[in-house]
Each structure stands twice: as C-alpha cells, then as structure tokens.
Coordinates of N, CA and C in Angstrom, one line a residue:
X1 N 0.8 -1.2 0.0 CA 0.0 0.0 0.0 C 0.9 1.2 0.0
X2 N 0.5 2.2 -0.8 CA 1.2 3.5 -0.8 C 1.0 4.3 0.4
X3 N 2.1 4.9 0.9 CA 2.0 5.7 2.1 C 1.2 7.0 1.8
X4 N 1.3 7.5 0.5 CA 0.6 8.7 0.2 C -0.9 8.7 0.4
X5 N -1.4 7.4 0.5 CA -2.9 7.3 0.7 C -3.3 7.8 2.0
X6 N -2.4 8.1 3.0 CA -2.8 8.6 4.3 C -3.2 10.0 4.1
X7 N -4.3 10.3 4.7 CA -4.9 11.6 4.6 C -4.0 12.7 5.2
X8 N -3.5 13.7 4.4 CA -2.6 14.7 4.9 C -3.2 15.5 6.0
X9 N -4.6 15.6 6.1 CA -5.2 16.4 7.2 C -5.0 15.8 8.5
X10 N -4.6 14.5 8.5 CA -4.4 13.8 9.8 C -2.9 13.9 10.3
X11 N -2.1 14.6 9.6 CA -0.7 14.7 9.9 C -0.4 15.2 11.3
X12 N -1.4 16.0 11.9 CA -1.2 16.5 13.2 C -1.7 15.6 14.3
X13 N -2.2 14.4 13.9 CA -2.7 13.4 14.9 C -1.5 12.7 15.5
X14 N -1.7 11.9 16.6 CA -0.6 11.1 17.2 C -1.0 9.6 17.1
X15 N 0.0 8.8 16.7 CA -0.2 7.4 16.6 C 0.0 6.8 18.0
X16 N -1.0 7.0 18.9 CA -0.8 6.6 20.3 C -0.7 5.1 20.5
X17 N -1.6 4.3 19.7 CA -1.6 2.8 19.9 C -0.3 2.2 19.5
X18 N 0.2 2.7 18.3 CA 1.4 2.1 17.7 C 2.7 2.3 18.6
X19 N 2.7 3.4 19.3 CA 3.9 3.7 20.1 C 3.7 3.7 21.6
X20 N 2.5 3.2 22.0 CA 2.3 3.0 23.5 C 2.0 4.4 24.2
X21 N 1.5 5.4 23.4 CA 1.2 6.7 24.0 C -0.3 6.8 24.3
X22 N -0.6 7.7 25.2 CA -2.0 8.0 25.5 C -2.2 9.4 25.3
X23 N -3.4 9.9 24.8 CA -3.7 11.3 24.6 C -3.7 12.0 26.0
X24 N -3.0 13.1 26.1 CA -2.9 13.8 27.4 C -3.3 15.3 27.2
X25 N -4.0 15.6 26.2 CA -4.3 17.0 25.9 C -5.2 17.6 27.0
X26 N -6.1 16.8 27.6 CA -7.0 17.3 28.6 C -6.5 17.0 30.0
X27 N -5.3 16.4 30.1 CA -4.7 16.1 31.4 C -3.4 16.8 31.7
X28 N -3.1 17.8 30.9 CA -1.9 18.5 31.1 C -1.9 19.2 32.4
X29 N -1.0 18.8 33.4 CA -1.1 19.3 34.7 C -0.9 20.8 34.8
X30 N 0.0 21.4 34.0 CA 0.2 22.8 34.1 C -1.0 23.6 33.6
X31 N -1.6 23.1 32.5 CA -2.8 23.7 31.9 C -3.9 23.6 32.9
X32 N -4.2 22.4 33.5 CA -5.3 22.3 34.4 C -5.1 23.1 35.7
X33 N -3.8 23.2 36.1 CA -3.5 24.0 37.3 C -3.8 25.5 37.1
X34 N -3.5 25.9 35.9 CA -3.7 27.3 35.6 C -5.2 27.6 35.6
X35 N -6.0 26.7 35.1 CA -7.4 26.9 35.0 C -8.0 26.9 36.4
X36 N -7.4 26.0 37.3 CA -7.9 26.0 38.7 C -7.6 27.3 39.4
X37 N -6.3 27.7 39.2 CA -5.9 29.0 39.8 C -6.7 30.2 39.3
X38 N -7.0 30.1 38.0 CA -7.9 31.2 37.5 C -9.2 31.2 38.1
X39 N -9.8 30.1 38.4 CA -11.1 30.0 39.0 C -11.0 30.6 40.4
X40 N -9.9 30.3 41.1 CA -9.8 30.7 42.5 C -9.6 32.2 42.5
X41 N -8.7 32.7 41.7 CA -8.4 34.2 41.7 C -9.6 35.0 41.3
X42 N -10.4 34.4 40.4 CA -11.6 35.1 39.9 C -12.6 35.4 41.0
X43 N -12.5 34.7 42.1 CA -13.5 34.9 43.2 C -13.0 36.0 44.2
X44 N -11.8 36.5 44.1 CA -11.3 37.4 45.1 C -12.0 38.8 44.9
X45 N -12.4 39.3 46.0 CA -13.2 40.6 45.9 C -12.4 41.7 46.7
X46 N -12.7 42.9 46.3 CA -12.1 44.0 47.0 C -12.9 44.4 48.2
X47 N -12.7 45.6 48.8 CA -13.3 46.0 50.0 C -14.8 46.1 49.8
X48 N -15.2 46.6 48.7 CA -16.7 46.8 48.4 C -17.3 45.7 47.6
X49 N -16.7 44.5 47.6 CA -17.2 43.4 46.9 C -16.8 43.3 45.4
X50 N -15.9 44.2 45.0 CA -15.5 44.2 43.6 C -13.9 44.1 43.6
X51 N -13.4 43.6 42.4 CA -12.0 43.5 42.3 C -11.3 44.9 42.2
X52 N -10.2 45.0 43.0 CA -9.5 46.3 42.9 C -8.6 46.3 41.7
X53 N -8.0 47.4 41.4 CA -7.1 47.5 40.2 C -6.0 46.5 40.2
X54 N -5.3 46.3 41.4 CA -4.2 45.4 41.4 C -4.6 44.0 41.2
X55 N -5.8 43.6 41.7 CA -6.3 42.2 41.5 C -6.7 42.0 40.1
X56 N -7.3 43.0 39.5 CA -7.7 42.9 38.1 C -6.5 42.7 37.2
X57 N -5.4 43.5 37.5 CA -4.2 43.4 36.8 C -3.6 42.0 36.9
X58 N -3.6 41.5 38.2 CA -3.1 40.1 38.4 C -3.9 39.1 37.7
X59 N -5.2 39.3 37.7 CA -6.1 38.3 37.0 C -5.8 38.3 35.5
X60 N -5.7 39.5 34.9 CA -5.5 39.5 33.5 C -4.1 39.0 33.1
X61 N -3.1 39.3 34.0 CA -1.7 38.8 33.7 C -1.7 37.2 33.8
X62 N -2.4 36.7 34.8 CA -2.5 35.3 34.9 C -3.2 34.6 33.7
X63 N -4.2 35.3 33.2 CA -5.0 34.7 32.1 C -4.0 34.7 30.8
X64 N -3.2 35.8 30.7 CA -2.3 35.8 29.6 C -1.3 34.7 29.7
X65 N -0.7 34.5 30.9 CA 0.3 33.4 31.1 C -0.4 32.1 30.9
X66 N -1.6 31.9 31.2 CA -2.3 30.6 31.0 C -2.4 30.4 29.5
X67 N -2.8 31.4 28.7 CA -2.9 31.2 27.3 C -1.5 30.9 26.7
X68 N -0.5 31.5 27.2 CA 0.9 31.3 26.7 C 1.3 29.8 27.0
X69 N 1.0 29.4 28.2 CA 1.3 28.0 28.5 C 0.6 27.0 27.7
X70 N -0.7 27.3 27.4 CA -1.5 26.5 26.6 C -1.0 26.4 25.1
X71 N -0.6 27.6 24.6 CA 0.0 27.6 23.3 C 1.3 26.8 23.2
X72 N 2.2 27.0 24.2 CA 3.4 26.3 24.2 C 3.2 24.8 24.3
X73 N 2.2 24.4 25.1 CA 1.8 23.0 25.2 C 1.3 22.4 23.8
X74 N 0.5 23.2 23.1 CA 0.0 22.7 21.9 C 1.1 22.6 20.8
X75 N 2.1 23.6 20.8 CA 3.2 23.5 19.9 C 4.0 22.2 20.2
X76 N 4.3 22.0 21.5 CA 5.0 20.8 21.8 C 4.3 19.5 21.4
X77 N 3.0 19.5 21.6 CA 2.2 18.3 21.2 C 2.2 18.1 19.7
X78 N 2.1 19.3 18.9 CA 2.2 19.2 17.5 C 3.5 18.7 17.0
X79 N 4.6 19.1 17.6 CA 5.9 18.6 17.3 C 6.1 17.1 17.5
X80 N 5.6 16.7 18.7 CA 5.7 15.2 19.0 C 4.9 14.4 18.0
X81 N 3.7 14.9 17.7 CA 2.8 14.2 16.8 C 3.4 14.1 15.5
X82 N 4.0 15.1 15.0 CA 4.6 15.1 13.7 C 5.8 14.1 13.6
X83 N 6.6 14.0 14.7 CA 7.7 13.1 14.8 C 7.2 11.6 14.8
X84 N 6.1 11.4 15.5 CA 5.5 10.0 15.5 C 5.0 9.6 14.2
X85 N 4.3 10.6 13.5 CA 3.7 10.4 12.2 C 4.8 10.0 11.2
X86 N 5.9 10.8 11.2 CA 7.0 10.6 10.3 C 7.7 9.2 10.5
X87 N 7.8 8.8 11.8 CA 8.3 7.5 12.1 C 7.5 6.4 11.6
X88 N 6.2 6.5 11.7 CA 5.3 5.5 11.2 C 5.3 5.5 9.6
X89 N 5.4 6.7 9.0 CA 5.5 6.7 7.6 C 6.7 6.0 7.1
X90 N 7.9 6.2 7.8 CA 9.1 5.5 7.4 C 8.9 3.9 7.5
X91 N 8.3 3.5 8.6 CA 8.1 2.1 8.8 C 7.2 1.5 7.7
X92 N 6.1 2.3 7.3 CA 5.3 1.8 6.2 C 6.0 1.7 4.9
X93 N 6.9 2.7 4.6 CA 7.7 2.6 3.4 C 8.6 1.4 3.4
X94 N 9.2 1.1 4.6 CA 10.1 0.0 4.7 C 9.3 -1.3 4.5
X95 N 8.1 -1.4 5.1 CA 7.3 -2.6 4.9 C 6.9 -2.8 3.5
X96 N 6.5 -1.7 2.8 CA 6.1 -1.8 1.4 C 7.3 -2.3 0.5
X97 N 8.5 -1.8 0.9 CA 9.7 -2.2 0.1 C 10.0 -3.7 0.3
X98 N 9.8 -4.2 1.6 CA 10.0 -5.6 1.8 C 9.0 -6.4 1.0
X99 N 7.7 -5.9 1.0 CA 6.7 -6.7 0.2 C 7.1 -6.7 -1.3
X100 N 7.5 -5.6 -1.8 CA 7.9 -5.6 -3.2 C 9.1 -6.5 -3.5
X101 N 10.0 -6.6 -2.5 CA 11.2 -7.5 -2.7 C 10.7 -8.9 -2.7
X102 N 9.8 -9.3 -1.8 CA 9.3 -10.6 -1.8 C 8.6 -11.0 -3.1
X103 N 7.8 -10.0 -3.6 CA 7.1 -10.3 -4.9 C 8.1 -10.5 -6.0
X104 N 9.2 -9.7 -6.0 CA 10.2 -9.9 -7.1 C 10.9 -11.2 -7.0
X105 N 11.2 -11.6 -5.7 CA 11.8 -13.0 -5.6 C 10.8 -14.1 -6.1
X106 N 9.5 -13.9 -5.8 CA 8.5 -14.8 -6.3 C 8.5 -15.0 -7.8
X107 N 8.6 -13.8 -8.5 CA 8.6 -13.8 -10.0 C 9.8 -14.5 -10.5
X108 N 11.0 -14.4 -9.8 CA 12.2 -14.9 -10.3 C 12.5 -16.4 -9.9
X109 N 11.6 -16.9 -9.1 CA 11.8 -18.2 -8.6 C 11.4 -19.3 -9.7
X110 N 12.1 -20.4 -9.6 CA 11.9 -21.5 -10.6 C 10.8 -22.5 -10.0
X111 N 10.5 -23.4 -10.8 CA 9.5 -24.4 -10.4 C 10.0 -25.2 -9.2
X112 N 11.3 -25.3 -9.1 CA 11.9 -26.1 -7.9 C 11.5 -25.4 -6.6
X113 N 11.3 -24.1 -6.7 CA 11.0 -23.3 -5.5 C 9.5 -23.0 -5.3
X114 N 8.7 -23.7 -6.1 CA 7.3 -23.5 -6.0 C 6.7 -23.7 -4.7
X115 N 7.1 -24.8 -4.1 CA 6.5 -25.2 -2.7 C 7.0 -24.1 -1.7
X116 N 8.3 -23.8 -1.8 CA 8.8 -22.8 -0.8 C 8.1 -21.4 -1.1
X117 N 7.9 -21.2 -2.3 CA 7.3 -19.9 -2.7 C 5.8 -19.8 -2.1
X118 N 5.1 -20.9 -2.3 CA 3.7 -20.9 -1.8 C 3.7 -20.7 -0.3
X119 N 4.7 -21.3 0.4 CA 4.7 -21.1 1.9 C 5.0 -19.7 2.2
X120 N 6.0 -19.1 1.4 CA 6.3 -17.7 1.7 C 5.2 -16.8 1.3
X121 N 4.4 -17.2 0.2 CA 3.3 -16.4 -0.2 C 2.2 -16.3 0.9
X122 N 2.0 -17.5 1.5 CA 1.0 -17.5 2.6 C 1.5 -16.6 3.8
X123 N 2.8 -16.7 4.1 CA 3.3 -15.9 5.2 C 3.2 -14.4 4.8
X124 N 3.5 -14.1 3.5 CA 3.4 -12.7 3.1 C 2.0 -12.2 3.1
X125 N 1.0 -13.0 2.7 CA -0.4 -12.6 2.7 C -0.8 -12.3 4.2
X126 N -0.4 -13.2 5.1 CA -0.7 -13.0 6.5 C -0.1 -11.6 7.0
X127 N 1.1 -11.4 6.6 CA 1.7 -10.1 7.0 C 1.0 -8.9 6.4
X128 N 0.6 -9.1 5.1 CA -0.1 -8.0 4.5 C -1.4 -7.7 5.2
X129 N -2.1 -8.8 5.4 CA -3.4 -8.7 6.1 C -3.2 -8.0 7.5
X130 N -2.1 -8.4 8.2 CA -1.9 -7.9 9.5 C -1.5 -6.4 9.4
X131 N -0.7 -6.0 8.4 CA -0.4 -4.6 8.2 C -1.6 -3.8 7.8
X132 N -2.5 -4.4 6.9 CA -3.7 -3.7 6.5 C -4.6 -3.4 7.8
X133 N -4.7 -4.5 8.6 CA -5.5 -4.3 9.8 C -4.9 -3.3 10.7
X134 N -3.6 -3.3 10.9 CA -2.9 -2.2 11.7 C -3.1 -0.9 11.1
X135 N -3.0 -0.8 9.8 CA -3.2 0.5 9.1 C -4.6 1.1 9.3
X136 N -5.6 0.2 9.2 CA -7.0 0.6 9.4 C -7.1 1.1 10.8
X137 N -6.6 0.4 11.8 CA -6.7 0.8 13.2 C -6.0 2.1 13.4
X138 N -4.8 2.3 12.7 CA -4.0 3.5 12.9 C -4.8 4.7 12.3
X139 N -5.4 4.5 11.1 CA -6.2 5.6 10.6 C -7.4 6.0 11.5
X140 N -8.0 5.0 12.0 CA -9.1 5.3 13.0 C -8.6 6.1 14.2
X141 N -7.4 5.7 14.7 CA -6.8 6.4 15.8 C -6.5 7.8 15.4
X142 N -6.0 8.0 14.2 CA -5.7 9.3 13.7 C -6.9 10.2 13.6
X143 N -8.0 9.6 13.1 CA -9.3 10.3 13.0 C -9.7 10.7 14.4
X144 N -9.6 9.8 15.4 CA -10.0 10.1 16.7 C -9.1 11.2 17.3
X145 N -7.8 11.1 17.1 CA -6.9 12.2 17.6 C -7.3 13.5 17.0
X146 N -7.6 13.5 15.7 CA -8.0 14.8 15.0 C -9.2 15.4 15.6
X147 N -10.2 14.5 15.9 CA -11.4 14.9 16.6 C -11.1 15.5 18.0
X148 N -10.2 14.9 18.7 CA -9.9 15.4 20.0 C -9.2 16.8 19.9
X149 N -8.4 16.9 18.9 CA -7.7 18.2 18.7 C -8.7 19.3 18.3
X150 N -9.7 19.0 17.5 CA -10.7 19.9 17.2 C -11.5 20.3 18.4
X151 N -11.8 19.3 19.3 CA -12.5 19.6 20.5 C -11.7 20.5 21.4
X152 N -10.4 20.3 21.4 CA -9.5 21.2 22.2 C -9.6 22.6 21.7
X153 N -9.6 22.7 20.4 CA -9.7 24.1 19.8 C -11.0 24.7 20.1
X154 N -12.1 24.0 20.1 CA -13.4 24.5 20.4 C -13.5 24.9 21.9
X155 N -12.8 24.1 22.8 CA -12.8 24.4 24.2 C -12.0 25.7 24.4
X156 N -11.0 25.8 23.7 CA -10.2 27.1 23.9 C -11.0 28.3 23.5
X157 N -11.7 28.2 22.3 CA -12.6 29.3 21.9 C -13.6 29.6 23.0
X158 N -14.2 28.5 23.5 CA -15.3 28.7 24.5 C -14.7 29.4 25.8
X159 N -13.6 28.9 26.2 CA -12.9 29.5 27.4 C -12.6 31.0 27.2
X160 N -12.1 31.3 26.0 CA -11.8 32.7 25.6 C -13.1 33.5 25.7
X161 N -14.2 33.0 25.1 CA -15.4 33.8 25.1 C -15.9 34.0 26.5
X162 N -15.9 32.9 27.3 CA -16.3 33.1 28.7 C -15.5 34.1 29.5
X163 N -14.2 34.1 29.2 CA -13.3 35.0 29.9 C -13.7 36.5 29.5
X164 N -13.9 36.7 28.1 CA -14.2 38.0 27.7 C -15.6 38.5 28.2
X165 N -16.5 37.5 28.3 CA -17.8 37.9 28.8 C -17.7 38.2 30.3
X166 N -16.9 37.5 31.0 CA -16.8 37.8 32.5 C -16.1 39.2 32.7
X167 N -15.1 39.5 31.8 CA -14.5 40.8 32.0 C -15.4 41.9 31.7
X168 N -16.3 41.7 30.6 CA -17.3 42.7 30.3 C -18.3 42.9 31.4
X169 N -18.7 41.7 32.0 CA -19.6 41.8 33.1 C -19.0 42.5 34.3
X170 N -17.8 42.2 34.6 CA -17.1 42.9 35.8 C -17.0 44.4 35.5
X171 N -16.6 44.8 34.3 CA -16.5 46.2 34.0 C -17.9 46.9 34.1
X172 N -18.9 46.2 33.6 CA -20.3 46.8 33.7 C -20.7 47.0 35.1
X173 N -20.4 46.0 36.0 CA -20.7 46.0 37.4 C -20.0 47.2 38.1
X174 N -18.7 47.4 37.7 CA -17.9 48.4 38.2 C -18.5 49.8 37.9
X175 N -19.0 49.9 36.6 CA -19.6 51.2 36.2 C -20.9 51.4 37.0
X176 N -21.7 50.4 37.1 CA -23.0 50.5 37.8 C -22.7 50.8 39.3
X177 N -21.7 50.2 39.9 CA -21.4 50.4 41.3 C -21.0 51.9 41.5
X178 N -20.1 52.4 40.6 CA -19.6 53.8 40.7 C -20.8 54.7 40.6
X179 N -21.7 54.4 39.6 CA -22.8 55.3 39.4 C -23.7 55.3 40.6
X180 N -24.0 54.1 41.1 CA -24.9 54.0 42.3 C -24.2 54.7 43.5
X181 N -22.9 54.5 43.7 CA -22.2 55.1 44.8 C -22.3 56.7 44.7
X182 N -22.1 57.2 43.5 CA -22.2 58.6 43.3 C -23.6 59.1 43.7
X183 N -24.6 58.4 43.2 CA -26.0 58.8 43.5 C -26.3 58.8 45.0
X184 N -25.8 57.7 45.7 CA -26.0 57.6 47.1 C -25.3 58.8 47.8
X185 N -24.1 59.0 47.4 CA -23.3 60.1 48.1 C -24.0 61.4 47.9
X186 N -24.5 61.7 46.7 CA -25.1 63.0 46.4 C -26.4 63.1 47.2
X187 N -27.2 62.0 47.2 CA -28.5 62.0 47.9 C -28.2 62.2 49.4
X188 N -27.2 61.6 49.9 CA -26.9 61.7 51.4 C -26.5 63.1 51.7
X189 N -25.6 63.7 50.8 CA -25.1 65.1 51.1 C -26.3 66.1 51.0
X190 N -27.2 65.9 50.0 CA -28.3 66.8 49.8 C -29.2 66.7 51.1
X191 N -29.5 65.5 51.5 CA -30.3 65.3 52.7 C -29.7 65.9 53.9
X192 N -28.4 65.7 54.1 CA -27.7 66.3 55.2 C -27.7 67.8 55.2
X193 N -27.5 68.4 54.0 CA -27.6 69.9 53.8 C -29.0 70.4 54.2
X194 N -30.0 69.6 53.7 CA -31.4 70.1 54.0 C -31.7 70.0 55.5
X195 N -31.3 69.0 56.2 CA -31.5 68.9 57.6 C -30.7 69.9 58.4
X196 N -29.5 70.2 57.9 CA -28.7 71.2 58.5 C -29.3 72.6 58.4
X197 N -29.8 72.9 57.2 CA -30.5 74.2 57.1 C -31.8 74.3 57.9
X198 N -32.5 73.2 58.0 CA -33.7 73.2 58.9 C -33.3 73.4 60.3
X199 N -32.3 72.7 60.8 CA -31.8 72.9 62.2 C -31.3 74.4 62.4
X200 N -30.6 74.9 61.4 CA -30.1 76.3 61.5 C -31.3 77.3 61.6
X201 N -32.3 77.1 60.8 CA -33.5 77.9 60.8 C -34.2 77.8 62.1
X202 N -34.4 76.6 62.6 CA -35.0 76.4 63.9 C -34.2 77.0 65.1
X203 N -32.9 76.9 65.0 CA -32.1 77.4 66.1 C -32.1 78.9 66.1
X204 N -32.1 79.5 64.9 CA -32.2 81.0 64.8 C -33.5 81.5 65.3
X205 N -34.6 80.8 65.0 CA -35.9 81.2 65.6 C -35.9 81.1 67.1
X206 N -35.4 80.0 67.6 CA -35.4 79.8 69.0 C -34.5 80.9 69.7
X207 N -33.4 81.2 69.1 CA -32.5 82.2 69.6 C -33.1 83.6 69.6
X208 N -33.8 83.9 68.6 CA -34.5 85.2 68.5 C -35.6 85.3 69.6
X209 N -36.4 84.2 69.7 CA -37.4 84.2 70.8 C -36.8 84.3 72.2
X210 N -35.7 83.6 72.4 CA -35.0 83.7 73.7 C -34.5 85.1 74.0
X211 N -34.0 85.7 73.0 CA -33.5 87.1 73.2 C -34.6 88.1 73.5
X212 N -35.7 87.9 72.8 CA -36.9 88.7 73.0 C -37.4 88.5 74.4
X213 N -37.5 87.3 74.8 CA -38.0 86.9 76.2 C -37.0 87.5 77.2
X214 N -35.7 87.5 77.0 CA -34.8 88.0 78.0 C -34.9 89.6 78.1
X215 N -35.1 90.2 76.9 CA -35.3 91.6 76.9 C -36.5 92.0 77.7
X216 N -37.6 91.3 77.6 CA -38.8 91.6 78.3 C -38.6 91.4 79.8
X217 N -37.9 90.3 80.1 CA -37.6 90.0 81.5 C -36.7 91.1 82.1
X218 N -35.7 91.6 81.4 CA -34.8 92.6 81.9 C -35.6 93.9 82.1
X219 N -36.5 94.2 81.1 CA -37.3 95.4 81.2 C -38.2 95.4 82.4
X220 N -38.8 94.2 82.8 CA -39.6 94.1 83.9 C -38.8 94.4 85.2
X221 N -37.5 94.1 85.2 CA -36.7 94.3 86.3 C -36.1 95.7 86.4
X222 N -36.4 96.5 85.4 CA -36.0 97.8 85.3 C -34.5 98.0 84.8
X223 N -34.1 97.0 84.1 CA -32.7 97.0 83.6 C -32.8 97.2 82.1
X224 N -31.7 97.9 81.6 CA -31.6 98.0 80.2 C -30.4 97.2 79.7
X225 N -30.5 96.8 78.5 CA -29.4 95.9 77.9 C -28.1 96.6 78.0
X226 N -28.0 97.9 77.7 CA -26.7 98.6 77.7 C -26.1 98.8 79.1
X227 N -27.0 98.6 80.2 CA -26.5 98.7 81.5 C -25.8 97.4 82.0
X228 N -26.0 96.3 81.2 CA -25.4 95.0 81.6 C -24.0 94.8 81.1

C-alpha cells in the first residue's frame, strides 16, 4: 500500500496505539493548574465586593500566562505528533519495500522453489493482512486524535469567550457600582444639607425668641441691655 494514501489532514494526529502513548491534551497538569488557579483568583473581591485595580491586573496577567502555557503545550504536542507520524511513515515505506522485494523474488523463482514460494506467499499474505489491519486501526486512531484536537480548539474558543464575557460583566458592574455610589453620596449630602438648614433655621428662631424673652424680663426688672 502506498503511504501517500494517508490523509494529509491527519498529519497533526498522534499514533498513540502504535507507540504506546495515551492522549494527554485534557490532562496537562500545568494547563489544568492554571485553570484552577484562574477560578480561584476570579473569586477574590475588594473591600466593596469588587476586584480592585491590582487584583484585576493580576487576573489579566494570569490569564495571559495561561494562554501562553496552553499555546506552548499545543506546539510541543504538534511537534511530537509530527515526529511520531514521520516514524510511522518510514516504517510503512520499509514494509512496502519488503513486500515488493518478496514479490520480485517470487517472480524470479523457478518451479523447484514453487513449494517454498507458496509457503512464503502465505506468510506474506498474512503479513499484508496484519499490516492492513494495523493500518486501518491506525487511521481510525488518527481520526480520533484529530477529533480530540478539534475539540480542544473549540474548548479554547469557549474559554476565551467566557473570559471576555466575564471581563465585560465585571466592567459593567464596576460602572454600575460607581454610578450607584455617586448617586447615594449625592443624595446623602443633599439630605444632610437640607437637615442642617432646617436645624439652623429652627435654632435662629429659638435664639430670637429667647433674646426677646430676655429683653422683656430685663425690662420688667428695670434693667436696660446697655447697663449689663
């Protein structure tokens, strides 16, 4: 079988069964740890229940580092996948060359070697069947790996969208909080000023009444204000 028949779109998959590897894209400890830390830091609140500027900066910095780690991990996975694919390709070429050599020996064999040839032919057919079976299994594994890779890409897009939505929500909450705080502060100040003016007016009235009362009392005693 020609190696070129392998779908080029599957070149980024990993031949995990052939080389005893297991997919680890969803179990990368550094990537999972970053996501967990991100969830924890996202819950930190400031004094008024909102993230302060320093925490927001730390959160965004952490998110950037998480994306960088994820990108580096994907690049490393792609490199390893390509190396495994090339190794399998070389083995398939070597196997096809061996099959062609056996066929050439068969054509050049004489009648004396007919019995030996038939025995070799049976062995060769068994090997071909085994190789075809392994190749089919390998292609299925490649398709599965490609599907997992596409799922990882979709998960990355979803995480990015969720992060952007959360940032927008936090920013909107901050704006609403600032607006509400300003309104409460203005309302409180206006109410305080109103009460202060009312108290001042009441105090001035009482003071005037008290002064008038004192003047009358002094007049009854025969005293004048300028004599005191």
